[in-house]
Coordinates of C-alpha atoms and ligand atoms in Angstrom, one line a residue:
X216 CA 97.8 114.0 90.3
X217 CA 98.1 115.7 86.9
X218 CA 97.0 112.6 84.9
X219 CA 93.6 111.6 83.7
X220 CA 91.9 108.6 85.3
X221 CA 89.1 106.3 84.3
X222 CA 86.8 108.8 86.1
X223 CA 87.6 111.4 83.5
X224 CA 86.5 109.4 80.4
X225 CA 83.3 107.8 79.2
X226 CA 83.8 104.1 79.1
X227 CA 80.3 103.0 78.6
X228 CA 80.0 100.5 75.7
X229 CA 83.7 100.9 75.0
X230 CA 86.5 98.3 74.9
X231 CA 89.0 99.1 77.7
X232 CA 92.5 97.6 77.5
X233 CA 93.7 97.4 81.1
X234 CA 97.4 96.8 81.9
X235 CA 97.3 95.2 85.4
X236 CA 100.1 93.8 87.5
X237 CA 99.2 90.2 87.7
X238 CA 102.8 89.1 88.2
X239 CA 101.8 86.8 91.1
X240 CA 103.7 83.9 92.7
X241 CA 102.5 80.5 91.4
X242 CA 102.8 77.2 93.1
X243 CA 101.9 73.9 91.4
X244 CA 99.9 75.6 88.8
X245 CA 97.8 77.8 91.1
X246 CA 98.1 81.4 92.4
X247 CA 99.9 81.2 95.7
X248 CA 99.2 84.9 96.7
X249 CA 96.5 86.9 95.1
X250 CA 97.2 90.3 96.7
X251 CA 97.9 91.9 93.3
X252 CA 94.8 90.4 91.7
X253 CA 92.7 91.8 94.6
X254 CA 94.3 95.2 94.2
X255 CA 93.1 95.4 90.6
X256 CA 89.5 94.6 91.4
X257 CA 88.2 98.1 92.0
X258 CA 89.2 99.2 88.5
X259 CA 87.9 96.1 86.8
X260 CA 84.6 96.4 88.7
X261 CA 84.3 100.1 88.0
X262 CA 84.6 99.4 84.3
X263 CA 82.2 96.5 84.3
X264 CA 79.6 98.6 86.3
X265 CA 79.8 101.1 83.5
X266 CA 79.2 98.6 80.7
X267 CA 82.7 98.4 79.3
X268 CA 84.2 95.3 77.8
X269 CA 87.4 94.7 79.8
X270 CA 90.5 93.3 78.2
X271 CA 93.2 92.6 80.7
X272 CA 96.9 92.2 80.1
X273 CA 100.0 91.6 82.3
X274 CA 103.4 90.1 82.4
X275 CA 104.1 87.1 84.6
X276 CA 107.7 86.1 85.6
X277 CA 110.6 86.2 83.2
X278 CA 109.9 84.1 80.1
X279 CA 112.6 86.1 78.2
X280 CA 110.6 86.7 75.0
X281 CA 109.5 83.1 74.5
X282 CA 106.5 81.0 75.3
X283 CA 107.1 79.3 78.6
X284 CA 104.1 77.0 79.3
X285 CA 104.5 77.3 83.1
X286 CA 104.1 81.1 82.8
X287 CA 100.8 81.1 81.0
X288 CA 98.1 83.3 82.6
X289 CA 95.5 80.5 83.0
X290 CA 95.8 80.1 86.8
X291 CA 95.5 83.9 87.1
X292 CA 92.3 83.9 85.0
X293 CA 90.9 81.1 87.1
X294 CA 91.6 83.0 90.4
X295 CA 90.3 86.3 88.9
X296 CA 87.1 84.6 87.8
X297 CA 86.5 83.3 91.4
X298 CA 87.1 86.8 92.9
X299 CA 84.9 88.6 90.3
X300 CA 82.2 86.0 90.4
X301 CA 81.9 85.9 86.6
X302 CA 83.7 84.2 83.8
X303 CA 87.1 85.4 82.6
X304 CA 88.1 84.1 79.2
X305 CA 91.8 83.5 78.8
X306 CA 93.2 84.0 75.3
X307 CA 96.3 82.3 74.2
X308 CA 98.2 85.3 72.8
X309 CA 98.1 89.1 73.3
X310 CA 98.2 90.2 69.6
X311 CA 97.4 88.9 66.2
X312 CA 94.3 88.3 64.0
X313 CA 92.7 85.6 66.3
X314 CA 93.0 87.9 69.3
X315 CA 91.6 90.8 67.4
X316 CA 88.6 88.7 66.3
X317 CA 87.9 87.5 69.8
X318 CA 88.1 91.0 71.2
X319 CA 85.8 92.4 68.5
X320 CA 83.2 89.8 69.4
X321 CA 83.1 90.9 73.1
X322 CA 80.0 92.2 74.6
X323 CA 79.8 95.0 77.3
X324 CA 80.4 93.4 80.7
X325 CA 82.6 90.7 79.4
X326 CA 86.2 90.1 80.7
X327 CA 89.1 88.5 78.8
X328 CA 92.7 88.1 80.0
X329 CA 95.4 88.2 77.3
X330 CA 98.4 85.9 77.4
X331 CA 101.6 86.9 79.2
X332 CA 102.9 89.9 77.3
X333 CA 106.6 88.9 77.9
X334 CA 106.2 85.9 75.6
X335 CA 107.0 88.5 72.9
X336 CA 110.5 90.0 72.9
X337 CA 108.9 93.2 71.6
X338 CA 107.3 93.8 75.0
X339 CA 110.5 94.6 76.8
X340 CA 112.0 96.3 73.7
X341 CA 109.0 98.6 73.7
X342 CA 108.6 97.9 70.0
X343 CA 106.3 100.5 68.4
X344 CA 104.6 98.1 66.0
X345 CA 103.8 95.7 68.8
X346 CA 102.5 98.5 71.0
X347 CA 100.3 99.6 68.0
X348 CA 98.9 96.1 67.7
X349 CA 98.0 96.2 71.4
X350 CA 96.4 99.6 71.0
X351 CA 94.3 98.4 68.1
X352 CA 92.4 96.1 70.5
X353 CA 90.6 98.8 72.3
X354 CA 89.1 102.3 72.5
X355 CA 90.6 103.2 75.9
X356 CA 93.9 102.2 77.5
X357 CA 93.9 102.0 81.3
X358 CA 97.1 101.6 83.2
X359 CA 96.6 100.1 86.7
X360 CA 100.0 98.4 86.9
X361 CA 101.8 100.6 89.4
X362 CA 104.3 97.9 90.1
X363 CA 105.5 97.9 86.4
X364 CA 105.3 101.7 85.9
X365 CA 109.1 102.2 86.2
X366 CA 109.6 100.1 83.1
X367 CA 109.1 101.6 79.6
X368 CA 107.7 98.5 78.0
X369 CA 105.2 98.1 75.1
X370 CA 102.3 97.3 77.4
X371 CA 103.0 100.0 79.9
X372 CA 104.4 102.9 77.9
X373 CA 104.4 102.4 74.1
X374 CA 100.7 101.4 74.1
X375 CA 99.6 104.6 75.8
X376 CA 101.2 106.7 73.0
X377 CA 99.9 104.3 70.3
X378 CA 96.3 104.6 71.5
X379 CA 96.5 108.4 71.6
X380 CA 97.8 108.4 68.0
X381 CA 94.6 106.5 67.1
X382 CA 92.5 109.1 68.9
X383 CA 91.9 107.0 72.0
X384 CA 92.5 107.9 75.7
X385 CA 95.3 106.6 77.9
X386 CA 94.3 107.0 81.6
X387 CA 95.2 105.8 85.1
X388 CA 93.2 103.1 86.9
X389 CA 92.1 103.5 90.5
X390 CA 95.0 101.6 92.0
X391 CA 97.5 103.6 90.0
X392 CA 95.7 106.8 91.1
X393 CA 95.8 105.7 94.8
X394 CA 99.5 104.8 94.7
X395 CA 100.5 108.1 93.0
X396 CA 98.3 110.2 95.3
X397 CA 99.7 108.7 98.5
X398 CA 103.3 108.6 97.4
X399 CA 103.0 112.0 95.7
X400 CA 101.9 113.6 98.9
X401 CA 105.0 112.2 100.7
X402 CA 107.3 113.5 98.0
X403 CA 105.8 116.9 97.3
X404 CA 104.1 118.0 100.4
X405 CA 104.9 115.9 103.5
X406 CA 103.4 117.2 106.8
X407 CA 106.3 118.0 109.2
X408 CA 107.9 116.7 111.3
X409 CA 108.8 114.3 108.5
X410 CA 111.0 111.4 109.6
X411 CA 112.5 109.0 107.2
X412 CA 113.9 105.5 108.1
X413 CA 116.3 103.9 105.7
X414 CA 117.8 100.4 105.8
X415 CA 118.4 97.6 103.4
X416 CA 121.5 95.9 102.1
X417 CA 123.4 98.5 100.2
X418 CA 124.0 102.2 100.4
X419 CA 125.2 102.5 96.8
X420 CA 121.7 101.6 95.4
X421 CA 120.2 104.5 97.4
X422 CA 122.8 107.3 97.7
X423 CA 120.7 109.7 95.6
X424 CA 117.8 108.8 97.8
X425 CA 119.7 109.5 101.0
X426 CA 120.7 112.9 99.6
X427 CA 117.2 113.7 98.4
X428 CA 115.7 112.7 101.8
X429 CA 118.3 114.7 103.8
X430 CA 117.1 117.8 101.9
X431 CA 113.5 117.2 102.8
X432 CA 113.2 115.4 106.1
X433 CA 113.6 116.6 109.6
X434 CA 115.4 113.4 110.8
X435 CA 116.8 110.4 108.9
X436 CA 117.2 107.2 110.9
X437 CA 119.6 104.7 109.3
X438 CA 119.8 101.0 110.0
X439 CA 120.4 97.7 108.1
X440 CA 123.4 97.0 106.0
X441 CA 123.4 100.6 105.0
X442 CA 124.5 101.8 108.4
X443 CA 127.7 99.7 108.2
X444 CA 129.2 102.0 105.6
X445 CA 128.6 105.0 107.8
X446 CA 130.2 103.2 110.8
X447 CA 133.2 102.5 108.6
X448 CA 133.3 106.2 107.6
X449 CA 133.3 107.1 111.3
X450 CA 136.5 105.0 111.7
X451 CA 134.9 101.9 113.4
X452 CA 136.2 98.5 112.6
X453 CA 133.0 96.6 111.5
X454 CA 134.4 93.1 111.4
X455 CA 133.0 91.0 108.6
X456 CA 129.9 93.2 108.2
X457 CA 128.6 94.0 104.7
X458 CA 130.4 97.3 103.8
X459 CA 130.8 99.1 100.6
X460 CA 134.3 100.5 100.6
X461 CA 133.6 102.6 97.4
X462 CA 130.8 104.4 99.2
X463 CA 132.9 105.3 102.3
X464 CA 133.9 108.8 101.1
X465 CA 130.2 109.6 100.2
X466 CA 129.1 108.4 103.6
X467 CA 131.8 110.7 105.2
X468 CA 130.5 113.7 103.3
X469 CA 126.9 112.9 104.2
X470 CA 127.8 112.6 107.9
X471 CA 129.4 116.0 107.7
X472 CA 126.6 117.8 105.9
X473 CA 123.7 116.3 107.8
X474 CA 124.9 117.0 111.4
X475 CA 122.5 115.8 114.0
X476 CA 119.7 115.0 111.6
X477 CA 121.2 111.7 110.6
X478 CA 120.7 109.2 113.4
X479 CA 122.6 105.9 113.4
X480 CA 122.2 102.8 115.6
X481 CA 123.7 103.0 119.1
X482 CA 123.8 99.3 119.5
X483 CA 123.8 96.4 117.0
X484 CA 123.2 92.6 117.0
X485 CA 126.3 90.8 115.7
X486 CA 126.7 87.2 114.8
X487 CA 129.7 84.9 114.3
X488 CA 128.3 83.6 111.0
X489 CA 125.7 84.7 108.4
X490 CA 123.3 82.1 109.7
X491 CA 120.1 82.2 111.8
X492 CA 121.6 79.8 114.3
X493 CA 124.9 81.6 114.6
X494 CA 126.1 82.8 118.0
X495 CA 124.8 86.4 118.6
X496 CA 125.5 89.3 120.9
X497 CA 124.4 92.9 121.3
X498 CA 127.3 95.4 121.2
X499 CA 128.1 99.0 120.5
X500 CA 128.8 99.7 116.8
X501 CA 132.5 100.3 117.6
X502 CA 132.9 96.9 119.3
X503 CA 132.5 94.6 116.3
X504 CA 135.5 92.3 116.2
X505 CA 136.7 90.4 113.1
X506 CA 134.9 87.2 112.5
X507 CA 131.6 88.9 113.5
X508 CA 129.1 90.8 111.4
X509 CA 126.2 93.2 112.1
X510 CA 122.9 91.6 111.3
X511 CA 120.3 93.7 113.1
X512 CA 119.8 96.9 115.1
X513 CA 119.8 96.4 118.9
X514 CA 117.2 97.2 121.6
X515 CA 118.7 100.6 122.6
X516 CA 118.5 101.7 119.0
X517 CA 114.8 100.8 118.9
X518 CA 114.4 103.2 121.9
X519 CA 116.5 105.9 120.2
X520 CA 114.4 105.5 117.0
X521 CA 111.2 105.7 119.1
X522 CA 112.1 109.1 120.5
X523 CA 113.3 110.3 117.1
X524 CA 109.9 109.4 115.7
X525 CA 108.0 111.1 118.5
X526 CA 105.6 113.8 117.2
X527 CA 106.3 112.9 113.6
X528 CA 103.4 113.7 111.2
X529 CA 104.9 111.8 108.2
X530 CA 107.1 108.7 108.3
X531 CA 108.6 107.2 105.2
X532 CA 110.3 103.8 105.7
X533 CA 112.4 102.0 103.1
X534 CA 114.6 99.0 103.7
X535 CA 114.6 96.4 106.5
X536 CA 116.8 97.3 109.5
X537 CA 118.4 93.9 109.7
X538 CA 118.4 90.5 107.9
X539 CA 114.7 90.0 108.7
X540 CA 114.6 86.9 106.6
X541 CA 116.3 85.1 109.5
X542 CA 113.9 85.1 112.5
X543 CA 116.8 85.7 115.0
X544 CA 117.7 88.9 113.2
X545 CA 114.2 90.2 112.4
X546 CA 113.4 91.8 115.8
X547 CA 114.7 95.3 115.0
X548 CA 112.7 95.5 111.8
X549 CA 109.6 94.1 113.6
X550 CA 110.0 96.4 116.5
X551 CA 110.1 99.5 114.2
X552 CA 107.1 98.1 112.3
X553 CA 105.2 98.0 115.6
X554 CA 106.3 101.5 116.5
X555 CA 104.9 102.8 113.1
X556 CA 101.7 100.8 113.5
X557 CA 101.0 102.6 116.8
X558 CA 101.5 106.1 115.4
X559 CA 99.0 108.7 114.4
X560 CA 101.2 109.9 111.6
X561 CA 100.9 109.2 107.9
X562 CA 103.1 106.1 107.5
X563 CA 104.4 105.0 104.1
X564 CA 106.4 101.9 103.4
X565 CA 108.4 102.0 100.2
X566 CA 110.4 99.2 98.7
X567 CA 109.9 95.5 98.1
X568 CA 111.6 93.9 101.1
X569 CA 110.4 96.5 103.5
X570 CA 106.8 95.9 102.4
X571 CA 107.3 92.2 102.7
X572 CA 108.7 92.6 106.2
X573 CA 105.7 94.7 107.3
X574 CA 103.3 92.1 105.8
X575 CA 105.2 89.3 107.5
X576 CA 104.7 91.1 110.8
X577 CA 101.0 91.3 110.0
X578 CA 101.0 95.0 110.3
X579 CA 100.5 96.1 106.6
X580 CA 96.9 97.3 107.2
X581 CA 98.0 99.4 110.2
X582 CA 100.1 101.6 107.9
X583 CA 98.7 104.5 105.8
X584 CA 100.1 103.1 102.6
X585 CA 102.1 100.1 101.5
X586 CA 102.7 100.4 97.8
X587 CA 102.1 97.3 95.6
X588 CA 105.3 97.8 93.7
X589 CA 108.6 97.9 95.5
X590 CA 110.9 99.1 92.6
X591 CA 108.4 101.5 91.2
X592 CA 107.7 103.1 94.7
X593 CA 111.4 103.5 95.3
X594 CA 112.0 105.2 92.0
X595 CA 109.0 107.5 92.5
X596 CA 110.1 108.4 96.1
X597 CA 113.6 109.2 94.8
X598 CA 111.9 111.8 92.5
X599 CA 112.4 109.9 89.3
X600 CA 109.8 110.0 86.5
X601 CA 107.9 106.7 86.0
X602 CA 107.8 106.4 82.2
X603 CA 104.5 104.5 82.1
X604 CA 102.9 107.3 84.1
X605 CA 104.5 110.0 82.0
X606 CA 102.9 108.5 78.9
X607 CA 99.3 108.8 80.2
X608 CA 97.0 111.7 79.2
X609 CA 97.5 114.9 81.1
X610 CA 94.7 115.7 83.4
Ligands
LIG858 P1 113.9 97.2 99.8 O1 113.5 96.1 98.8 O2 112.8 97.4 100.9 O3 114.2 98.5 99.1 P2 116.6 96.5 99.9 O4 116.4 95.7 98.7 O5 117.5 97.7 99.9 O6 115.2 96.8 100.6 O7 117.3 95.5 101.0 C1 116.7 94.4 101.6 C2 117.7 93.5 102.1 O8 118.7 94.1 103.0 C3 117.1 92.3 102.9 O9 117.1 91.2 102.1 C4 118.0 92.2 104.2 O10 118.3 90.9 104.5 C5 119.2 93.0 103.8 N1 119.8 93.6 105.0 C6 119.3 94.3 106.0 N2 120.2 94.6 107.0 C7 121.3 93.9 106.7 C8 122.6 93.7 107.3 N3 122.9 94.3 108.4 N4 123.5 93.0 106.6 C9 123.3 92.4 105.4 N5 122.1 92.5 104.8 C10 121.1 93.3 105.4
LIG859 MG1 114.8 95.1 97.4

């Protein structure tokens, strides 16, 4: 990684402003899932161990530039305090004279959490004056919010430039570093054979990704709603399956150029309604009659995918292979998750729903890497620049 990290700067006795991704699910005023808070602990503890004063900031939900009481950060501060075993003072804004005074008064080893950055419309607008106000709070800016790194907002991108203008450093935190290192290896230098698995709802979201992957991988296994458009391109009637007519010509071209490297399902689970309790059958992909829709890959496809994965050194998976949210159509996704969990290869799961499916199957810790940010991981894997990363100091 060609960016500076907190290990490259002296933080002792300094005030560190840390952008974390504490965009956690809340339920009845408490944190329902603290995975993202846990993921930020190594960076926070690293800074505290070195006598920094730690100022944390994050967005939470979509308050649309206004104060929304239910989206205040108080429950997050409470949970973080429990996890850290020390007090975490929650402030009621993220900029302004009172915040500046509170932050000036901090002692090394203290932790404060600023209020939801998205209470200000300037956050999403990446307003330079607002970013400068954030930067004025600290000596060092640390970005550990991988999940928000694909957004050029004031607390992720503008602040990094603003602190540099004031002579301060803008560096990556430990979580950010870990995410970029694992994903970077998969993008730049995957060990071959490199097999990619793609699923999810729509092909149009991911066409550039498919093209990218076909240039780099040895085999590309396609399932999920995405496969339907390929079936259509092959001239199959796909009944009432989700298909993107507009993308059929592209799918045709991809089928032609990829030859035997592109592997499609050989059987599919179809249902007579988009419903977990619908009647279901396993058929060949060219046997889907009208009134029926493809909701999962079939058992023969799992076997086909298993042989295609044989001997792989790197596996990259994005997109569920069926409508895994419905238990009766989750088996294909779960079976492939189990295959990956049993492999010696480097296994990387990109994308929000894919990561959720792997977690739901209880197999996340059997994978080499499951990124904390779905959207950010996908953009990175597609080869796009993450603006918040680009803004950090060069290493
Ligand atoms: P990710 O977030 O991992 O990148 P996507 O957002 O592209 O994945 O797609 C996830 C969605 O795709 C899931 O909600 C799943 O229900 C849906 N999906 C998968 N297979 C099908 C299918 N055959 N028909 C309709 N939707 C599907
Ligand atoms: Mg998604």
